[in-house]
Coordinates of C-alpha atoms and ligand atoms in Angstrom, one line a residue:
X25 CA -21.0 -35.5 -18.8
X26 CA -24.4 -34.1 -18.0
X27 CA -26.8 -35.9 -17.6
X28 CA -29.7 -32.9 -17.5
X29 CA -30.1 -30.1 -20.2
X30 CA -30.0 -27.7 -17.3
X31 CA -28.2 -27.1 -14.5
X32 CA -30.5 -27.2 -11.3
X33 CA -29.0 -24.3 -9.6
X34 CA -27.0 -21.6 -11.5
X35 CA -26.4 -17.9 -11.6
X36 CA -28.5 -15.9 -14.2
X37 CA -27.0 -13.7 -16.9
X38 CA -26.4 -10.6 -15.2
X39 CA -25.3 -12.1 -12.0
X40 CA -28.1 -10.9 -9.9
X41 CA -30.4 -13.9 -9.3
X42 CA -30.5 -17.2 -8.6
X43 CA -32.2 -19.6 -11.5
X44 CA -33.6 -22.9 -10.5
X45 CA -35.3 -25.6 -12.1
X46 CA -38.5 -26.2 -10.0
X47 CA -37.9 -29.7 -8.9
X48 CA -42.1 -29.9 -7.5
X49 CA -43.2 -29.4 -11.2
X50 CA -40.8 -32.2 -12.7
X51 CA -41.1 -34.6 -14.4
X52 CA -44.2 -33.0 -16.4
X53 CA -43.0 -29.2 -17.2
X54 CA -39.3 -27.6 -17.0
X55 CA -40.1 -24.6 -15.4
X56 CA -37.4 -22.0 -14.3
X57 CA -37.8 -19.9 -11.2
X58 CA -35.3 -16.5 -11.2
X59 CA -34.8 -15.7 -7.3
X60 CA -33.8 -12.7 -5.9
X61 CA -35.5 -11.9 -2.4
X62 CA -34.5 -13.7 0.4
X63 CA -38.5 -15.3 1.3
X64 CA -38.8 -16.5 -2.6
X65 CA -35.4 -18.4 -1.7
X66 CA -36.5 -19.7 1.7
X67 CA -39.6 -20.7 0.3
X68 CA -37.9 -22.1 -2.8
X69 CA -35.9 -24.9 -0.2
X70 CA -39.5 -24.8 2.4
X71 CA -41.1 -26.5 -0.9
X72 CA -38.8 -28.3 -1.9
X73 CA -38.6 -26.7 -5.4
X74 CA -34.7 -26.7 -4.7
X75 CA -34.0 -30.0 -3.1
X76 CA -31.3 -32.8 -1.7
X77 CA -28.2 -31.9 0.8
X78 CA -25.8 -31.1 -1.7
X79 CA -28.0 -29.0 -3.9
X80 CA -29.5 -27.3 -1.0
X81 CA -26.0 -26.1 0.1
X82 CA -25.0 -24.7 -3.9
X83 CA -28.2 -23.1 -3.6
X84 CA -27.4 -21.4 -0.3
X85 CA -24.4 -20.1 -1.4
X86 CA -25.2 -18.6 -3.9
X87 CA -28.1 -17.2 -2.2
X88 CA -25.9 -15.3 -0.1
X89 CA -23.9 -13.8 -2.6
X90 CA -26.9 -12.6 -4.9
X91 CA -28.2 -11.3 -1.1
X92 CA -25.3 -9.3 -0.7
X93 CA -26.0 -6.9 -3.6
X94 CA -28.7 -5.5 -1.6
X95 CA -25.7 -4.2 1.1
X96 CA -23.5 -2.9 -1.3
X97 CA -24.1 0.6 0.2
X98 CA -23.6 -0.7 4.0
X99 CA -20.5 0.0 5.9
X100 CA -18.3 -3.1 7.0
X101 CA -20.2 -4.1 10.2
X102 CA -23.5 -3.1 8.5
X103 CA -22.9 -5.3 5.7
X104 CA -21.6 -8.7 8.2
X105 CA -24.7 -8.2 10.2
X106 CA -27.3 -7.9 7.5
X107 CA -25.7 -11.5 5.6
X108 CA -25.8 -12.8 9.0
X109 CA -29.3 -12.3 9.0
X110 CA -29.7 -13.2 5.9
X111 CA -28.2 -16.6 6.5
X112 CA -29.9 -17.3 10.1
X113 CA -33.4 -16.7 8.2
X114 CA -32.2 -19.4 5.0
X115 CA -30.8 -21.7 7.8
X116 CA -34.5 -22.2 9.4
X117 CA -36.1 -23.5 5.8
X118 CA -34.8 -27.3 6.6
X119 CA -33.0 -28.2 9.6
X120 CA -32.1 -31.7 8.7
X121 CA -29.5 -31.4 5.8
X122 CA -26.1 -30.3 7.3
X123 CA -25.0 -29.0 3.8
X124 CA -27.6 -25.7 4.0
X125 CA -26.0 -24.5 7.7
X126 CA -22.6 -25.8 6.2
X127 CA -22.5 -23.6 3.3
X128 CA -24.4 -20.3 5.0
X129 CA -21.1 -20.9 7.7
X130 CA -19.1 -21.4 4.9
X131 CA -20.0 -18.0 3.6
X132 CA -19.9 -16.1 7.1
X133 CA -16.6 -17.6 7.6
X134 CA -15.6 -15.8 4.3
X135 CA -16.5 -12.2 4.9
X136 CA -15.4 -12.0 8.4
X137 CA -12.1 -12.9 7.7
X138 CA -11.6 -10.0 5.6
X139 CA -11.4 -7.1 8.2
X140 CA -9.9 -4.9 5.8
X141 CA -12.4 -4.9 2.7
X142 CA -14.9 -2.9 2.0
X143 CA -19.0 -4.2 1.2
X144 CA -18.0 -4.3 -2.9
X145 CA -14.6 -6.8 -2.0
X146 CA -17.0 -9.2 0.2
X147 CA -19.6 -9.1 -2.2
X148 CA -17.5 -10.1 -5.4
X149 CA -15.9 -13.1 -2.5
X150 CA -18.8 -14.3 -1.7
X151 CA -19.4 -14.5 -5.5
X152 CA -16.2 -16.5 -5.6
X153 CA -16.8 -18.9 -3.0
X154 CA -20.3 -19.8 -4.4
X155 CA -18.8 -20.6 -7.3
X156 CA -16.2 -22.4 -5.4
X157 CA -18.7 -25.0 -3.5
X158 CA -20.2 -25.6 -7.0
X159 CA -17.5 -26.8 -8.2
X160 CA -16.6 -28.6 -5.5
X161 CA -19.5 -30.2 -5.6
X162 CA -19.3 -31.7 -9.3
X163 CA -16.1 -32.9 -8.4
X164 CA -17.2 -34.8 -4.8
X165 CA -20.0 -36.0 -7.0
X166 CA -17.3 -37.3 -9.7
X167 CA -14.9 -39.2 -6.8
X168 CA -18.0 -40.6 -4.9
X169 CA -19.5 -41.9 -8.2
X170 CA -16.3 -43.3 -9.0
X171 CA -15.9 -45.3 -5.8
X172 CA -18.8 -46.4 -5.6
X173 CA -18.8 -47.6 -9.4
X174 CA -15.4 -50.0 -7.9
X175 CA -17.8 -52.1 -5.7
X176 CA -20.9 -52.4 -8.2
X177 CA -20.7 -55.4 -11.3
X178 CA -22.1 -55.1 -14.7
X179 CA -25.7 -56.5 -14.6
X180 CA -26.3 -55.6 -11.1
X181 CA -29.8 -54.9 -9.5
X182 CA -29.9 -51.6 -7.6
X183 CA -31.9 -50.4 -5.4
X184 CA -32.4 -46.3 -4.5
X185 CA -34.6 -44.7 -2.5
X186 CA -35.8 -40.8 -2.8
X187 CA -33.2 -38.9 -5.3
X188 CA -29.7 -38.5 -4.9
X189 CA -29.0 -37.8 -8.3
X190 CA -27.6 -35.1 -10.6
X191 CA -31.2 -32.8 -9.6
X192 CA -30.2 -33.3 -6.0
X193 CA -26.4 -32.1 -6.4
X194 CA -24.9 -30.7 -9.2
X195 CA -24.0 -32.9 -11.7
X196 CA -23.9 -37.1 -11.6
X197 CA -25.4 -37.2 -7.7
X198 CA -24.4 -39.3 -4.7
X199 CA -26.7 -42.4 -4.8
X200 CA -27.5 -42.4 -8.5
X201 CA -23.8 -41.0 -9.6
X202 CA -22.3 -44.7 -9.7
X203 CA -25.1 -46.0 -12.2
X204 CA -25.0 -42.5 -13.9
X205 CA -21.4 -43.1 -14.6
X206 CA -21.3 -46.5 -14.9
X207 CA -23.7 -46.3 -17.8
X208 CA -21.4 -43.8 -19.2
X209 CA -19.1 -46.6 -19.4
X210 CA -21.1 -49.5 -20.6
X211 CA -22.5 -50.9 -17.5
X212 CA -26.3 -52.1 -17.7
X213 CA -27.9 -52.3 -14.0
X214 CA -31.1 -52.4 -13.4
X215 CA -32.3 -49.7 -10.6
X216 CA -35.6 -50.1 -8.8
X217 CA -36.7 -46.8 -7.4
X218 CA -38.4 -46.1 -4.5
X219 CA -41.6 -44.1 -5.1
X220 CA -41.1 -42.1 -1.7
X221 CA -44.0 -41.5 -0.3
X222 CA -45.0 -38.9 0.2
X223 CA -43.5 -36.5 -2.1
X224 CA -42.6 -39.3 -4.9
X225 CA -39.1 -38.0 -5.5
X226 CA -38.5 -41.4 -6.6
X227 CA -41.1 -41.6 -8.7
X228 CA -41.3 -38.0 -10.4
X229 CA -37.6 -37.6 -10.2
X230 CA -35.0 -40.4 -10.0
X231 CA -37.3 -42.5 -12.7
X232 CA -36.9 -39.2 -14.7
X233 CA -33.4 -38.8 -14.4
X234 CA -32.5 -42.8 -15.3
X235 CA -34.8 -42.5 -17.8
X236 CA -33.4 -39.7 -19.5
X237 CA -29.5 -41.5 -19.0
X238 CA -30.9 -45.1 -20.8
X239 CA -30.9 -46.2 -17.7
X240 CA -33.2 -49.4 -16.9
X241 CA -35.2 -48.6 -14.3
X242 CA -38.2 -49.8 -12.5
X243 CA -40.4 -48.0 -10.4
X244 CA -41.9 -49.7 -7.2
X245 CA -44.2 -48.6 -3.8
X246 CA -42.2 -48.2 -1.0
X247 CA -43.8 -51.5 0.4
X248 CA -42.6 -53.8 -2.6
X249 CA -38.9 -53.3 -1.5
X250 CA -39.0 -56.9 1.0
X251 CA -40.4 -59.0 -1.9
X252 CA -38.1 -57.7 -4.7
X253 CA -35.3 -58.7 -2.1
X254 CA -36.3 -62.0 -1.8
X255 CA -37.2 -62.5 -5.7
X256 CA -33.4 -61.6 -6.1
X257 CA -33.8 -58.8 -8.2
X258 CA -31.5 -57.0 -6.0
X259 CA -27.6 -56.8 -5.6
X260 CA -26.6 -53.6 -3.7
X261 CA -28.6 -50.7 -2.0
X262 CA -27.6 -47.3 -2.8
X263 CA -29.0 -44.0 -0.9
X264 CA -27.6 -40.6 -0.3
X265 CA -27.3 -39.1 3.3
X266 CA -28.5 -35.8 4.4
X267 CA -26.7 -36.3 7.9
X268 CA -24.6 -38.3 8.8
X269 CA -23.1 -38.5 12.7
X270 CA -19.3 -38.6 13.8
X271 CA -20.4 -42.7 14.8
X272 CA -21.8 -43.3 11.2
X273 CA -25.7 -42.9 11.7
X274 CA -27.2 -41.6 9.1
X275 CA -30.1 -39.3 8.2
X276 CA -32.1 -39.8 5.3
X277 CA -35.7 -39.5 3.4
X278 CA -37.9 -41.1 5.8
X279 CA -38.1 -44.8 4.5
X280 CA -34.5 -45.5 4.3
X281 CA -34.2 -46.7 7.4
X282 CA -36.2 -49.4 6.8
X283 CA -34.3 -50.7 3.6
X284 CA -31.4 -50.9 6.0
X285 CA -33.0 -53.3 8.2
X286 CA -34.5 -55.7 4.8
X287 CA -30.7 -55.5 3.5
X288 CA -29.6 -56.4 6.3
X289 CA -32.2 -59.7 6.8
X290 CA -31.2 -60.6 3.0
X291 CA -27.6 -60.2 3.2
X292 CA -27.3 -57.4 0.9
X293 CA -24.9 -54.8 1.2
X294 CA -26.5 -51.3 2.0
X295 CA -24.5 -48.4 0.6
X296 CA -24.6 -44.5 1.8
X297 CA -23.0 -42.0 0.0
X298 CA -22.3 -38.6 -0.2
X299 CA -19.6 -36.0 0.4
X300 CA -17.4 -35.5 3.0
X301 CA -19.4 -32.2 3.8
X302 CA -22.6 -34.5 4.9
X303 CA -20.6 -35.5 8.2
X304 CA -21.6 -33.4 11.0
X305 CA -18.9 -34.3 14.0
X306 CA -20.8 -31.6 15.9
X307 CA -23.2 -35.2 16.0
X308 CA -22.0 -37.7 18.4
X309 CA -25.2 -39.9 17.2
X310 CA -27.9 -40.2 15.3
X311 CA -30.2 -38.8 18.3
X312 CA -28.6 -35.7 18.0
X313 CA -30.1 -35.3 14.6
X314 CA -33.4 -33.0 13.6
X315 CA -35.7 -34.9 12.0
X316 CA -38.1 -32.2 9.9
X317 CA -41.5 -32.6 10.2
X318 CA -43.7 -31.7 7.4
X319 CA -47.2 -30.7 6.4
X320 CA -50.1 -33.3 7.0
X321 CA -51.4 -32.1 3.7
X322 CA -48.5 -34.2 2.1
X323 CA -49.9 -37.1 3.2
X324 CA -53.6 -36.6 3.4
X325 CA -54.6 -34.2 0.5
X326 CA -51.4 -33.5 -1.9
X327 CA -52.1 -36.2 -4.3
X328 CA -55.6 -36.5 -4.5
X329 CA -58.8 -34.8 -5.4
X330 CA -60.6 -35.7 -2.0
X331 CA -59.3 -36.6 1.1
X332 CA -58.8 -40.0 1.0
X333 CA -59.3 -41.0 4.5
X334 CA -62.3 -40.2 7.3
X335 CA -62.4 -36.8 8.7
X336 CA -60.8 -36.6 12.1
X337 CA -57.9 -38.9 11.3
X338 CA -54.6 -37.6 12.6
X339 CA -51.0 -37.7 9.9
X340 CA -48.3 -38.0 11.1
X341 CA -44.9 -36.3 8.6
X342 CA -41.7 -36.8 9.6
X343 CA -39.4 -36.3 6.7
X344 CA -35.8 -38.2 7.2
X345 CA -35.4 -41.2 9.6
X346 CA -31.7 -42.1 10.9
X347 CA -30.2 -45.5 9.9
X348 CA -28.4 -47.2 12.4
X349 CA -24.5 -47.5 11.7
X350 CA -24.7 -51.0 12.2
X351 CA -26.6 -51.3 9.0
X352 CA -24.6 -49.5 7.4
X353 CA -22.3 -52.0 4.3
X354 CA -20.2 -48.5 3.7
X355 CA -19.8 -45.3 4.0
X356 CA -19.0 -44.3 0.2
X357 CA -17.4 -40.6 0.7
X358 CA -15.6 -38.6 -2.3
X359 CA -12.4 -39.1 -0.3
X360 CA -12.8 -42.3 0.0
X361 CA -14.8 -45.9 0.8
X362 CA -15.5 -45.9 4.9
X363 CA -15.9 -49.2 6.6
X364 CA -17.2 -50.3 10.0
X365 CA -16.0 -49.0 12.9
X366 CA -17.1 -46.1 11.4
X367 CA -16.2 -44.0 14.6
X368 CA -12.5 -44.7 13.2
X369 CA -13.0 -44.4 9.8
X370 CA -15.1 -41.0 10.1
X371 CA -12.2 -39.8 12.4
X372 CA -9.7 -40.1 9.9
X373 CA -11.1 -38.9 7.1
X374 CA -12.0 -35.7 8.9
X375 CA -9.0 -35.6 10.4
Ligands
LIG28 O1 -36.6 -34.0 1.0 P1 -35.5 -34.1 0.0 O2 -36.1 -34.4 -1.4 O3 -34.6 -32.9 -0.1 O4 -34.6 -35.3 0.5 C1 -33.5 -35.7 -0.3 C2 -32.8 -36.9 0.3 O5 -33.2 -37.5 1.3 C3 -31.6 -37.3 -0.5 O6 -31.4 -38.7 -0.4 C4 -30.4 -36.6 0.2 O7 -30.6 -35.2 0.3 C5 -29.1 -36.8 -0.6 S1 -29.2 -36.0 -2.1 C6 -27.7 -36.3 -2.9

């Protein structure tokens, strides 16, 4: 099922852009963007009008094969060092989701194995293959939803952070999928978003996205999360991952970190999840992870007519924090449910 009216990330009719729902103008408008330069599509991931790990990497996929038309007319080497270019440039938009560098490799990987074709036979593959990680990815989204949906009971209060839904993948999402598909199947929860300071992803897009499913859902600060804890309202944290290290940290929207720690002081279980392509073993640990940083202006000017605060005070933006594995309930993957030690659990499943 689906739980949007439009896919976030597709191909246009022709084949020869990339269409995108501008995710920095939802919940308000539905507005389309058609890319076909590489700078619109940095910028398009910079802004965050394509957004979340999955959907990032669909994106850049296909960004690379609509790029490729442009080196139809290069010889072989010509055409691998122009989409290596290409790809170098997309891979400096966001360095904290592994699933943009994953997918640009993803593509290189493609084209240089074919020594013998010609620019026309690695464009129409790299054509293939972006097609190939989307589906893919609505059928990790499927298995993840689906194990996590095994450890959730009817009536359940849920609480998410940022949005890991169907806007941030392709279809169902990682953190929202098992309530997305749980409702599908008569399961009521209540889910309490996160706003998510400071881009309100929670607010403007998960709330959207439950609302539009029946879902019940609630919308809180950030700062409410320790008192809805302790009133009980809350069963089971679920988050997606944008990172996640060979030893089980995790990188996330900054705040999610924090929601680790208030699970763990309550006793309730703190779920990640997302696909197998999120675990970077290149990562020994969470340290090893780029945290983004992102424009003051977020914080200090985005949201408001004025300035809110005095002149001359500093901002400070950093946009993912890393969880520590030891806060970690489970590791919910689409090939499979990962438990603590997650060194030994991540090893085998990439194995
Ligand atoms: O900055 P964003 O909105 O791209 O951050 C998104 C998140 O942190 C998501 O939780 C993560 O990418 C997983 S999306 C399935």
């Amino acid at each position: 099922m689906k739980y949007l009216d439009n896919d976030p990330v597709k191909l246009n009719g022709p084949k020869d852009a990339v269409v995108i729902i501008d995710q920095t103008r939802l919940p308000k408008e539905t507005v389309f963007l058609e890319l076909k330069k590489l700078e619109e599509m940095y910028d398009a991931i910079k802004t965050l009008s394509v957004r979340g790990a999955p959907c990032i990497g669909v994106f850049a996929g296909y960004c690379m094969a609509v790029l490729s038309l442009e080196q139809r007319g290069a010889d072989h080497d010509g055409f691998i060092k122009a989409m290596k270019e290409n790809a170098d440039r997309l891979n400096l938009s966001r360095p904290t989701a592994v699933n943009l560098s994953w997918a640009l490799s993803r593509q290189i990987r493609k084209i240089e194995s074919m020594t013998d074709s010609g620019p026309e036979d690695m464009s129409r593959a790299l054509f293939e293959e972006a097609e190939r990680i989307h589906e893919e990815d609505i059928r990790m989204c499927l298995s993840i939803s689906e194990n996590g949906l095994s450890l959730l009971k009817n009536g359940d209060g849920l609480l998410t952070h940022c949005n890991a839904g169907a806007l941030a993948t392709t279809r169902y999402g990682t953190g929202l999928g098992p309530i997305l598909l749980g409702k599908e199947r008569g399961y009521e929860f209540r889910v309490y978003s996160d706003e998510t300071r400071p881009l309100l992803q929670g607010a403007r897009l998960t709330a959207y996205e439950l609302a539009k499913a029946g879902v019940d859902v609630t919308v809180i600060c950030d700062n409410m999360a320790n008192i809805c804890m302790s009133e009980g309202r809350i069963d089971a944290v679920l988050v997606g991952c944008d990172r996640v290290a060979s030893n089980g940290d995790t990188a996330n929207k900054i705040g999610t970190s924090g929601l680790a720690v208030l699970a763990k002081h309550h006793g309730i279980p703190f779920y990640v999840l997302g696909p197998y392509s999120t675990i970077d073993m290149n990562c020994d640990s969470g340290k090893d992870i780029k945290i983004e940083q992102r424009d003051p202006e977020e914080i200090s000017t985005m949201w408001y007519e004025k300035p809110l605060t005095v002149e001359g005070a500093k901002y400070y933006n950093p946009a993912f924090d890393v969880t520590d594995h030891d806060l970690i309930t489970a590791i919910i993957t689409d090939k499979g449910i990962l438990y603590p030690p997650f060194k030994d659990s991540i090893k085998k499943v990439m194995s």
